[in-house]
Amino acid sequence: SAVISQKPSRDICQRGTSLTIQCQVDSQVTMMFWYRQQPGQSLTLIATANQGSEATYESGFVIDKFPISRPNLTFSTLTVSNLSPEDSSIYLCSVEEGGQGTEAFFGQGTRLTVV
Amino acid sequence: AQSVTQPDIHITVSEGASLELRCNYSYGATPYLFWYVQSPGQGLQLLLKYFSGDTLVQGIKGFEAEFKRSQSSFNLRKPSVHWSDAAEYFCAVVRSGSARQLTFGSGTQLTVLP
């Protein structure tokens, strides 16, 4: 099973700044996914990151606010830009193994608080 | 578009009691269904999954779930709850299409009383 390391585990940021979250996987994976979990809410998919192409964003999420990099098959970053208190959430990286959605593995998440 | 409904926001049970967490899905084809658990400050851990075959699925930590197509349900059960089971539980379905992103239910918070 894939092991995902996510950094930082938590951060407190000033509004107007940006935070970049790193996701490192111990094996090569085709697709990586970024989710947001707002306080007391479920997980919402932000975007799908494929290596060698631009990320695909879900409705309500835009590249200017959530730029994503995917430089290789084991690494991805998500940046949350121009932070506001509404961005305070847990951000989770996920990868899928086995094909056909047989299992998704999640990082421990990054708890972001914007003050 | 598929959706997942977890009608119970919060459930409280006594330790040793049985547990059932409800999950209903809306999906046009045969779904791939999952149950995840999220403990405080932790990521998500897969409890069990259903793709096809036997409709009663065994998972980790003594959990099981039953797929009922006629009721569009995939309820999670455990015969005897332990205090360490207190957590948030999410039901999820794989999206259709070429990508395999998960659509999550809203979650059920489980409290276990001593």
Tab-separated table of C-alpha atoms in Angstrom:
chain	number	residue	atom	x	y	z
A	1	SER	CA	0.000	0.000	0.000
A	2	ALA	CA	1.127	3.519	-0.762
A	3	VAL	CA	2.581	5.634	1.992
A	4	ILE	CA	1.918	9.334	1.656
A	5	SER	CA	3.841	12.032	3.465
A	6	GLN	CA	2.253	15.425	3.614
A	7	LYS	CA	3.948	18.585	4.827
A	8	PRO	CA	3.341	20.707	6.774
A	9	SER	CA	0.963	18.939	9.121
A	10	ARG	CA	-0.439	22.254	10.258
A	11	ASP	CA	0.185	25.944	9.804
A	12	ILE	CA	-1.186	29.292	10.843
A	13	CYS	CA	-0.994	31.919	8.126
A	14	GLN	CA	-1.808	35.572	7.782
A	15	ARG	CA	-4.564	36.554	5.404
A	16	GLY	CA	-3.297	37.604	2.018
A	17	THR	CA	-0.328	35.225	2.103
A	18	SER	CA	-0.012	31.797	0.491
A	19	LEU	CA	0.706	28.303	1.742
A	20	THR	CA	2.242	25.515	-0.283
A	21	ILE	CA	1.511	21.945	0.777
A	22	GLN	CA	3.735	19.107	-0.312
A	23	CYS	CA	2.696	15.540	-0.946
A	24	GLN	CA	5.291	12.796	-1.362
A	25	VAL	CA	4.386	9.205	-2.231
A	26	ASP	CA	6.657	6.224	-1.766
A	27	SER	CA	5.730	4.743	-5.147
A	28	GLN	CA	4.965	6.026	-8.624
A	29	VAL	CA	1.320	6.850	-9.191
A	30	THR	CA	-0.464	8.168	-12.228
A	31	MET	CA	-3.011	10.386	-10.564
A	32	MET	CA	-2.939	12.352	-7.367
A	33	PHE	CA	-5.935	14.078	-5.872
A	34	TRP	CA	-6.286	17.076	-3.606
A	35	TYR	CA	-9.257	17.367	-1.251
A	36	ARG	CA	-10.453	20.053	1.108
A	37	GLN	CA	-12.263	19.355	4.356
A	38	GLN	CA	-13.792	22.469	5.841
A	39	PRO	CA	-14.503	22.490	9.583
A	40	GLY	CA	-17.188	19.968	10.431
A	41	GLN	CA	-17.688	19.093	6.780
A	42	SER	CA	-16.985	16.210	4.473
A	43	LEU	CA	-14.237	16.055	1.884
A	44	THR	CA	-14.560	17.932	-1.376
A	45	LEU	CA	-12.335	17.259	-4.335
A	46	ILE	CA	-10.336	20.292	-5.415
A	47	ALA	CA	-8.460	18.900	-8.392
A	48	THR	CA	-6.818	15.910	-10.004
A	49	ALA	CA	-3.119	16.199	-10.733
A	50	ASN	CA	-1.587	14.168	-13.546
A	51	GLN	CA	2.104	14.158	-14.213
A	52	GLY	CA	3.034	16.056	-17.347
A	53	SER	CA	-0.237	17.882	-17.794
A	54	GLU	CA	-2.232	20.617	-16.143
A	55	ALA	CA	-4.377	19.736	-13.204
A	56	THR	CA	-8.096	19.287	-13.696
A	57	TYR	CA	-10.135	21.437	-11.339
A	58	GLU	CA	-13.578	20.778	-9.973
A	59	SER	CA	-16.411	23.239	-10.158
A	60	GLY	CA	-15.841	26.065	-7.724
A	61	PHE	CA	-12.061	25.735	-7.671
A	62	VAL	CA	-9.750	27.714	-9.937
A	63	ILE	CA	-6.089	27.486	-10.791
A	64	ASP	CA	-5.309	31.036	-9.710
A	65	LYS	CA	-6.464	30.275	-6.187
A	66	PHE	CA	-5.202	26.666	-5.982
A	67	PRO	CA	-2.190	26.238	-8.293
A	68	ILE	CA	-0.923	22.667	-8.407
A	69	SER	CA	2.363	21.257	-9.535
A	70	ARG	CA	3.097	17.652	-10.453
A	71	PRO	CA	6.742	17.477	-11.512
A	72	ASN	CA	7.060	13.689	-11.306
A	73	LEU	CA	5.153	10.518	-10.482
A	74	THR	CA	5.827	10.647	-6.741
A	75	PHE	CA	5.353	14.287	-5.826
A	76	SER	CA	2.815	17.089	-5.978
A	77	THR	CA	2.235	20.459	-4.380
A	78	LEU	CA	-0.927	22.427	-3.752
A	79	THR	CA	-0.702	26.147	-3.102
A	80	VAL	CA	-3.556	28.004	-1.473
A	81	SER	CA	-3.145	31.613	-2.558
A	82	ASN	CA	-4.311	34.947	-1.219
A	83	LEU	CA	-5.500	33.368	1.976
A	84	SER	CA	-8.674	34.393	3.734
A	85	PRO	CA	-10.247	32.963	6.906
A	86	GLU	CA	-12.637	30.968	4.706
A	87	ASP	CA	-9.645	28.930	3.520
A	88	SER	CA	-9.163	27.533	7.003
A	89	SER	CA	-9.563	23.802	6.390
A	90	ILE	CA	-7.789	20.495	6.304
A	91	TYR	CA	-6.221	19.796	2.934
A	92	LEU	CA	-5.589	16.166	2.032
A	93	CYS	CA	-3.573	14.537	-0.675
A	94	SER	CA	-4.743	11.205	-2.033
A	95	VAL	CA	-3.505	8.608	-4.481
A	96	GLU	CA	-5.239	5.629	-5.973
A	97	GLU	CA	-3.797	2.189	-6.457
A	98	GLY	CA	-4.958	-0.937	-8.147
A	99	GLY	CA	-6.847	0.624	-11.007
A	100	GLN	CA	-10.591	1.194	-11.201
A	101	GLY	CA	-10.618	2.911	-7.850
A	102	THR	CA	-9.791	-0.205	-5.910
A	103	GLU	CA	-8.281	1.724	-3.065
A	104	ALA	CA	-7.432	5.310	-2.319
A	105	PHE	CA	-4.766	6.243	0.185
A	106	PHE	CA	-4.684	9.524	2.013
A	107	GLY	CA	-2.019	11.629	3.599
A	108	GLN	CA	-2.421	12.784	7.162
A	109	GLY	CA	-3.651	16.139	5.991
A	110	THR	CA	-2.561	19.718	6.494
A	111	ARG	CA	-4.589	21.748	8.951
A	112	LEU	CA	-4.544	25.369	7.805
A	113	THR	CA	-5.716	28.222	9.990
A	114	VAL	CA	-5.887	31.690	8.486
A	115	VAL	CA	-5.827	34.615	10.880
B	1	ALA	CA	-24.105	12.605	-11.038
B	2	GLN	CA	-23.623	10.247	-8.192
B	3	SER	CA	-24.197	11.254	-4.594
B	4	VAL	CA	-23.813	9.709	-1.187
B	5	THR	CA	-26.080	10.357	1.784
B	6	GLN	CA	-25.289	9.624	5.387
B	7	PRO	CA	-28.494	10.503	7.199
B	8	ASP	CA	-27.049	10.356	10.706
B	9	ILE	CA	-24.810	13.266	11.594
B	10	HIS	CA	-23.997	12.000	15.063
B	11	ILE	CA	-24.510	8.625	16.745
B	12	THR	CA	-23.838	7.729	20.365
B	13	VAL	CA	-23.539	4.133	21.532
B	14	SER	CA	-22.324	2.450	24.676
B	15	GLU	CA	-19.173	0.406	24.609
B	16	GLY	CA	-20.004	-3.194	23.795
B	17	ALA	CA	-23.216	-2.304	22.004
B	18	SER	CA	-23.804	-3.004	18.348
B	19	LEU	CA	-23.450	-0.310	15.725
B	20	GLU	CA	-24.973	0.423	12.347
B	21	LEU	CA	-24.078	3.478	10.294
B	22	ARG	CA	-26.283	4.194	7.327
B	23	CYS	CA	-25.202	5.086	3.818
B	24	ASN	CA	-27.355	5.540	0.736
B	25	TYR	CA	-26.040	6.243	-2.724
B	26	SER	CA	-27.382	7.492	-5.970
B	27	TYR	CA	-25.571	6.044	-8.933
B	28	GLY	CA	-26.626	4.899	-12.348
B	29	ALA	CA	-24.357	1.905	-12.672
B	30	THR	CA	-22.849	-0.678	-10.361
B	31	PRO	CA	-21.046	1.398	-7.779
B	32	TYR	CA	-17.725	0.964	-6.112
B	33	LEU	CA	-18.415	1.742	-2.467
B	34	PHE	CA	-16.106	2.460	0.430
B	35	TRP	CA	-16.152	3.185	4.115
B	36	TYR	CA	-13.398	5.308	5.619
B	37	VAL	CA	-12.680	6.257	9.212
B	38	GLN	CA	-11.049	9.483	10.338
B	39	SER	CA	-9.783	9.711	13.888
B	40	PRO	CA	-9.120	13.135	15.402
B	41	GLY	CA	-6.088	14.730	13.790
B	42	GLN	CA	-5.591	11.799	11.451
B	43	GLY	CA	-6.005	11.150	7.772
B	44	LEU	CA	-8.508	8.711	6.368
B	45	GLN	CA	-8.157	4.980	6.751
B	46	LEU	CA	-10.004	2.536	4.560
B	47	LEU	CA	-12.230	0.160	6.535
B	48	LEU	CA	-13.663	-1.843	3.654
B	49	LYS	CA	-14.754	-1.679	0.039
B	50	TYR	CA	-17.271	-3.258	-2.291
B	51	PHE	CA	-16.872	-3.765	-6.024
B	52	SER	CA	-18.826	-6.890	-6.861
B	53	GLY	CA	-19.559	-10.397	-5.689
B	54	ASP	CA	-20.567	-11.224	-2.145
B	55	THR	CA	-22.731	-8.405	-0.881
B	56	LEU	CA	-21.509	-8.798	2.694
B	57	VAL	CA	-18.034	-7.343	2.947
B	58	GLN	CA	-15.653	-7.846	5.834
B	59	GLY	CA	-13.249	-5.090	6.771
B	60	ILE	CA	-10.629	-4.246	9.321
B	61	LYS	CA	-11.207	-3.682	13.031
B	62	GLY	CA	-14.207	-6.026	13.064
B	63	PHE	CA	-16.352	-3.919	10.728
B	64	GLU	CA	-18.569	-5.268	7.988
B	65	ALA	CA	-20.926	-3.719	5.470
B	66	GLU	CA	-23.748	-5.041	3.359
B	67	PHE	CA	-24.515	-3.855	-0.147
B	68	LYS	CA	-28.234	-3.835	-0.908
B	69	ARG	CA	-28.929	-2.825	-4.458
B	70	SER	CA	-32.700	-2.761	-3.968
B	71	GLN	CA	-32.306	-0.186	-1.209
B	72	SER	CA	-29.289	1.625	-2.700
B	73	SER	CA	-27.619	1.182	0.651
B	74	PHE	CA	-24.218	0.201	1.995
B	75	ASN	CA	-24.577	0.241	5.765
B	76	LEU	CA	-21.623	-0.280	8.064
B	77	ARG	CA	-21.977	-2.551	11.079
B	78	LYS	CA	-20.026	-3.750	14.051
B	79	PRO	CA	-21.389	-6.226	16.590
B	80	SER	CA	-19.559	-4.801	19.605
B	81	VAL	CA	-18.160	-1.281	19.674
B	82	HIS	CA	-14.908	-0.420	21.424
B	83	TRP	CA	-14.051	2.973	22.887
B	84	SER	CA	-11.313	3.311	20.271
B	85	ASP	CA	-13.948	3.259	17.529
B	86	ALA	CA	-14.964	6.812	18.380
B	87	ALA	CA	-14.235	8.732	15.186
B	88	GLU	CA	-15.814	10.189	12.067
B	89	TYR	CA	-16.978	7.709	9.451
B	90	PHE	CA	-17.334	8.495	5.785
B	91	CYS	CA	-19.077	6.538	3.082
B	92	ALA	CA	-17.790	7.142	-0.437
B	93	VAL	CA	-18.399	6.096	-4.023
B	94	VAL	CA	-16.070	6.180	-6.974
B	95	ARG	CA	-17.056	8.588	-9.671
B	96	SER	CA	-17.910	7.449	-13.109
B	97	GLY	CA	-15.752	8.377	-16.029
B	98	SER	CA	-12.094	7.942	-16.700
B	99	ALA	CA	-10.930	9.500	-13.462
B	100	ARG	CA	-11.476	7.690	-10.216
B	101	GLN	CA	-12.070	10.405	-7.697
B	102	LEU	CA	-14.139	9.673	-4.648
B	103	THR	CA	-17.429	11.329	-3.801
B	104	PHE	CA	-17.895	11.407	-0.046
B	105	GLY	CA	-20.939	11.480	2.162
B	106	SER	CA	-21.213	14.134	4.826
B	107	GLY	CA	-19.902	11.826	7.530
B	108	THR	CA	-21.222	10.369	10.787
B	109	GLN	CA	-19.558	11.253	14.063
B	110	LEU	CA	-19.519	8.289	16.448
B	111	THR	CA	-19.315	8.791	20.194
B	112	VAL	CA	-18.749	5.781	22.422
B	113	LEU	CA	-19.889	5.944	26.032
B	114	PRO	CA	-18.014	3.952	28.687
